[in-house]
């Protein structure tokens, strides 16, 4: 048994044995015979790279996407008849793949530097291919790329360790998926090699881990200064909870699924969290004269009220100029009006 994936409601799970033998089972009735899946492609060298359940399914069925070295295939599991049938196939050679189940996105590596995105929220999931810019003789490696939802888009994020750079391409919106819309973040200090880079995403903040240096830096892609996405906090080391050993080398860590860190050597799985108070302190130190930018930054975070009050109290004691104060409250008032409008639209009409 190599992999197991539970359906969104937890009532079924898909499993993979060896390289290509797959099946489905009911979670609460494991004595029932499994449904074995027959893949469209039957070559001896076929390998299942990954699979996941689609988030948006009907009340009577669930759908499973299987990515193989020969293509992608969608299976529909009908609950009442307990039957799984193939409903769609998308032939394409694949060497590697990355999946984002929450947004139903798949990214497939079809060549040394070519990537093919698929969006299974649409009727025609296949999207245009694109190439990563790599050095001479380099090929795409699994840990160099991540697929992550940030704000309202899903991005292919390339951690270019050779050049100390992180590049984001929008793969969920074709109109934004062109090179001129890419977000490029320079991590390296001038010409100094920064070593291996890995990625996490916490509360729509991109966390870039410099593995060799064992420090991390935080970025908000919606905060730009003269068109550049600057570091808003860090570099700083990671802290471990009671179950982890902070002295372990980061080369032993696997950074997966946005905010999960797997410590294989220590046998621990960690959920990455940000100390927002510390991040805010760093951000204020870097933008001391832009209270409106700080308000916009905080409004993009979850549970931001306490930090907004603290920031305004701190600013009041510093006696900011009236123009800065007015711009900050203009940002807050606009957010308040948008919240009121959103609530009124959700409210039922009529008496």
XYZ file of C-alpha atoms in Angstrom:
351
model
C 0.000 0.000 0.000
C 1.563 3.282 -1.165
C -1.078 6.007 -0.869
C -4.577 6.565 0.563
C -6.916 9.504 -0.141
C -10.228 9.994 1.678
C -13.260 11.478 -0.082
C -14.390 14.973 1.051
C -17.136 13.496 3.246
C -14.799 10.837 4.646
C -17.151 7.970 3.720
C -14.882 6.470 1.040
C -11.189 6.233 0.362
C -9.081 5.510 -2.691
C -5.876 3.514 -2.408
C -2.844 2.747 -4.540
C -0.852 -0.481 -4.344
C 2.473 -0.896 -6.138
C 2.820 1.456 -9.112
C -0.612 1.212 -10.770
C -3.138 -0.979 -8.889
C -5.955 1.194 -7.521
C -9.258 0.672 -5.766
C -12.025 2.288 -3.713
C -13.496 1.236 -0.362
C -16.121 2.370 2.123
C -14.518 3.746 5.250
C -17.079 2.212 7.643
C -17.469 -1.089 5.770
C -13.953 -2.328 5.156
C -15.169 -5.943 4.988
C -16.975 -5.100 1.763
C -15.119 -5.985 -1.412
C -13.135 -3.042 -2.828
C -13.962 -1.550 -6.189
C -10.913 -2.081 -8.364
C -10.235 0.662 -10.918
C -9.291 -0.274 -14.470
C -7.139 2.464 -15.961
C -7.477 3.350 -19.643
C -3.771 2.930 -20.255
C -2.352 -0.554 -19.734
C 1.328 -0.238 -20.635
C 3.647 -2.252 -18.427
C 5.663 0.818 -17.509
C 2.533 2.811 -16.499
C 2.849 4.465 -13.104
C 0.265 6.331 -11.031
C 1.888 9.605 -9.974
C -0.891 10.940 -7.757
C -4.664 11.055 -7.280
C -7.236 13.166 -5.427
C -10.979 13.640 -4.952
C -12.660 16.612 -6.594
C -14.199 19.011 -4.052
C -17.366 19.821 -6.013
C -19.355 16.612 -6.503
C -23.074 15.828 -6.699
C -25.182 14.529 -3.798
C -25.218 11.015 -5.251
C -21.642 10.626 -6.431
C -18.004 11.583 -5.927
C -15.246 12.021 -8.494
C -11.633 10.924 -8.358
C -8.841 12.275 -10.567
C -5.943 9.908 -11.273
C -2.697 11.215 -12.770
C -0.496 8.637 -14.498
C 2.597 8.748 -16.669
C 0.309 8.391 -19.718
C -2.397 10.914 -18.857
C -5.189 11.955 -16.509
C -8.409 10.043 -15.910
C -11.568 10.943 -13.984
C -13.628 8.237 -12.254
C -17.155 8.759 -10.942
C -18.241 6.736 -7.908
C -22.032 6.375 -7.706
C -23.090 5.808 -4.111
C -26.376 3.907 -4.435
C -25.090 1.372 -6.972
C -21.516 1.282 -5.615
C -20.102 1.497 -9.142
C -17.053 3.443 -10.363
C -16.792 4.366 -14.044
C -14.274 6.315 -16.071
C -15.929 9.515 -17.341
C -13.045 11.476 -18.856
C -9.516 10.841 -20.091
C -6.866 13.404 -20.991
C -3.866 11.778 -22.674
C -0.549 13.484 -21.995
C 2.908 12.170 -21.116
C 3.808 13.029 -17.534
C 7.072 12.790 -15.644
C 6.040 14.626 -12.449
C 2.853 16.192 -11.130
C 1.570 18.520 -8.421
C -2.048 18.666 -7.225
C -4.142 21.184 -5.292
C -7.363 19.358 -4.277
C -9.109 22.398 -2.752
C -9.068 24.265 -6.065
C -9.156 21.129 -8.289
C -5.933 22.110 -10.040
C -3.277 19.764 -11.438
C 0.119 20.688 -12.842
C 1.928 18.093 -14.956
C 5.559 18.133 -16.077
C 5.587 16.959 -19.695
C 9.241 17.632 -20.537
C 12.535 18.784 -19.032
C 11.168 22.298 -18.422
C 7.575 22.220 -19.762
C 4.512 22.341 -17.497
C 0.868 21.637 -18.382
C -1.876 22.898 -16.016
C -5.371 21.401 -15.733
C -8.366 23.050 -14.060
C -11.037 20.466 -13.207
C -13.552 23.121 -12.182
C -14.128 23.767 -15.895
C -15.616 21.621 -18.658
C -12.393 21.884 -20.678
C -9.720 21.419 -17.998
C -6.647 21.462 -20.230
C -4.891 24.853 -20.149
C -1.980 26.213 -22.219
C 1.501 24.832 -21.568
C 4.408 26.997 -20.491
C 8.140 26.598 -19.909
C 10.154 27.450 -16.828
C 13.346 29.427 -17.304
C 16.134 27.091 -16.164
C 19.894 27.080 -16.402
C 21.758 25.139 -19.086
C 21.322 21.402 -18.566
C 18.827 21.801 -15.719
C 15.492 19.984 -15.573
C 12.464 20.493 -13.357
C 12.677 18.599 -10.068
C 9.700 17.714 -7.869
C 10.657 19.917 -4.909
C 11.490 22.945 -7.074
C 7.811 23.588 -7.837
C 4.697 23.981 -5.699
C 1.044 24.544 -6.572
C -0.642 26.727 -3.956
C -3.777 28.857 -3.655
C -2.866 32.398 -2.607
C -5.792 34.764 -2.105
C -8.287 34.107 -4.923
C -5.898 32.417 -7.407
C -3.888 29.229 -7.708
C -0.227 29.681 -8.569
C 2.576 27.565 -9.934
C 5.473 28.680 -7.727
C 9.013 27.969 -8.873
C 11.692 28.031 -6.179
C 14.762 28.777 -8.288
C 17.521 27.899 -5.842
C 20.302 28.459 -8.403
C 19.390 32.128 -8.848
C 17.908 32.806 -5.400
C 14.558 33.693 -6.901
C 10.907 32.691 -6.474
C 8.496 33.101 -9.409
C 4.705 32.846 -9.287
C 2.499 32.222 -12.308
C -1.288 32.302 -12.101
C -2.562 28.992 -13.510
C -6.224 29.380 -12.514
C -6.862 32.497 -14.603
C -5.646 32.181 -18.224
C -5.784 35.956 -18.747
C -3.249 36.376 -15.932
C -1.144 33.358 -16.859
C 1.294 35.161 -19.137
C 4.955 36.015 -18.436
C 4.186 39.729 -18.126
C 1.888 38.982 -15.173
C 4.377 36.757 -13.322
C 5.372 37.790 -9.808
C 9.124 37.494 -9.291
C 10.661 37.753 -5.827
C 14.430 38.043 -5.360
C 15.596 36.177 -2.266
C 19.373 36.233 -2.726
C 21.618 38.920 -1.259
C 23.239 40.357 -4.388
C 25.613 37.694 -5.791
C 25.801 35.524 -2.659
C 24.474 31.984 -3.146
C 21.520 31.349 -0.890
C 21.243 27.581 -1.339
C 18.151 25.401 -1.462
C 14.761 27.122 -1.294
C 11.483 25.573 -0.138
C 7.974 27.066 0.128
C 5.027 27.317 2.512
C 1.788 29.296 2.554
C 0.144 30.486 5.773
C -2.878 32.815 5.775
C -2.108 33.874 2.178
C 1.434 34.814 3.144
C 4.222 33.169 1.184
C 6.965 31.773 3.429
C 10.289 31.086 1.703
C 12.600 28.728 3.596
C 16.343 29.020 2.988
C 17.176 25.434 3.920
C 20.970 25.704 4.021
C 20.859 28.815 6.196
C 17.915 27.482 8.265
C 15.986 30.752 8.135
C 12.640 31.767 6.629
C 11.321 35.003 5.128
C 7.683 36.138 4.773
C 6.165 37.863 1.730
C 2.714 39.255 0.886
C 2.270 39.252 -2.897
C -0.375 41.992 -2.628
C 2.020 44.366 -0.902
C 4.333 45.971 -3.441
C 6.786 48.825 -3.229
C 7.614 50.381 -6.625
C 6.403 47.205 -8.330
C 8.555 44.895 -6.174
C 7.277 42.404 -3.581
C 9.560 43.054 -0.584
C 10.210 40.847 2.431
C 7.859 41.926 5.238
C 9.351 39.768 8.005
C 12.555 37.810 8.573
C 14.793 36.121 7.741
C 14.354 34.295 11.032
C 14.652 30.678 12.287
C 11.713 28.342 12.756
C 10.642 27.446 16.263
C 9.543 23.899 17.080
C 6.909 22.758 19.539
C 7.420 20.237 22.311
C 7.154 17.336 19.857
C 9.935 18.564 17.586
C 13.681 18.990 17.739
C 14.764 22.427 16.541
C 18.358 21.236 16.265
C 17.627 18.823 13.408
C 19.046 19.954 10.044
C 16.441 21.380 7.709
C 17.659 19.119 4.915
C 15.680 16.372 6.678
C 12.419 18.351 6.467
C 9.805 18.038 3.723
C 7.657 21.134 3.151
C 4.331 19.934 1.734
C 0.687 20.935 1.317
C 1.107 24.635 1.955
C 1.780 24.720 5.686
C 2.774 21.146 6.604
C 6.341 20.224 7.534
C 7.263 16.546 7.784
C 10.265 15.624 9.922
C 10.963 12.075 8.741
C 14.033 11.608 10.936
C 12.214 12.612 14.110
C 8.943 10.987 13.113
C 6.965 14.226 13.507
C 4.526 16.205 11.386
C 4.282 19.945 12.091
C 1.714 22.563 11.126
C 3.472 25.829 10.337
C 2.023 28.896 12.038
C 3.052 32.534 11.955
C 3.396 34.750 15.005
C 1.386 37.592 13.515
C 2.374 39.969 16.306
C 6.051 39.446 15.454
C 5.359 39.712 11.709
C 3.478 42.965 12.336
C 6.371 44.375 14.348
C 8.758 43.660 11.468
C 6.351 45.113 8.923
C 5.895 48.312 10.935
C 9.653 48.723 11.189
C 9.913 48.482 7.386
C 6.943 50.761 6.626
C 7.031 53.298 9.479
C 5.317 56.092 7.556
C 2.548 54.228 5.715
C -0.253 53.502 8.162
C -2.733 52.917 5.313
C -0.525 50.131 3.865
C -0.378 48.486 7.290
C -4.185 48.615 7.564
C -4.571 46.991 4.140
C -2.077 44.303 5.132
C -3.928 43.513 8.364
C -7.352 43.468 6.699
C -6.059 40.684 4.432
C -5.326 38.509 7.490
C -7.740 36.368 9.512
C -8.618 37.490 13.056
C -7.071 40.894 12.440
C -9.159 43.060 14.811
C -6.819 42.866 17.795
C -3.791 43.741 15.670
C -5.602 46.673 14.031
C -6.546 48.136 17.411
C -2.995 47.685 18.703
C -1.525 49.334 15.594
C -3.878 52.316 15.793
C -3.160 52.766 19.502
C 0.566 52.676 18.800
C 0.190 55.146 15.946
C -1.882 57.498 18.093
C 0.836 57.633 20.730
C 3.341 58.509 17.981
C 1.135 61.450 16.886
C 0.967 60.806 13.136
C 0.158 63.611 10.725
C -3.534 64.082 9.963
C -3.094 63.045 6.330
C -1.651 59.624 7.305
C -4.419 59.178 9.857
C -7.108 60.090 7.306
C -5.746 57.653 4.709
C -5.672 54.812 7.258
C -9.277 55.391 8.295
C -10.341 55.678 4.666
C -9.037 52.129 4.178
C -10.902 50.917 7.277
C -14.147 52.674 6.322
C -14.074 51.166 2.826
C -13.564 47.678 4.293
C -16.428 48.301 6.719
C -18.798 49.364 3.922
C -17.858 46.310 1.854
C -18.566 44.046 4.838
C -21.971 45.643 5.406
C -22.858 45.246 1.720
C -21.767 41.610 1.723
C -23.904 40.852 4.784
C -26.944 42.627 3.314
C -26.644 40.640 0.073
C -26.621 37.371 2.015
C -29.613 38.324 4.139
C -32.982 36.851 3.013
C -35.288 39.296 1.270
C -38.920 39.883 2.124
C -40.763 40.312 5.450
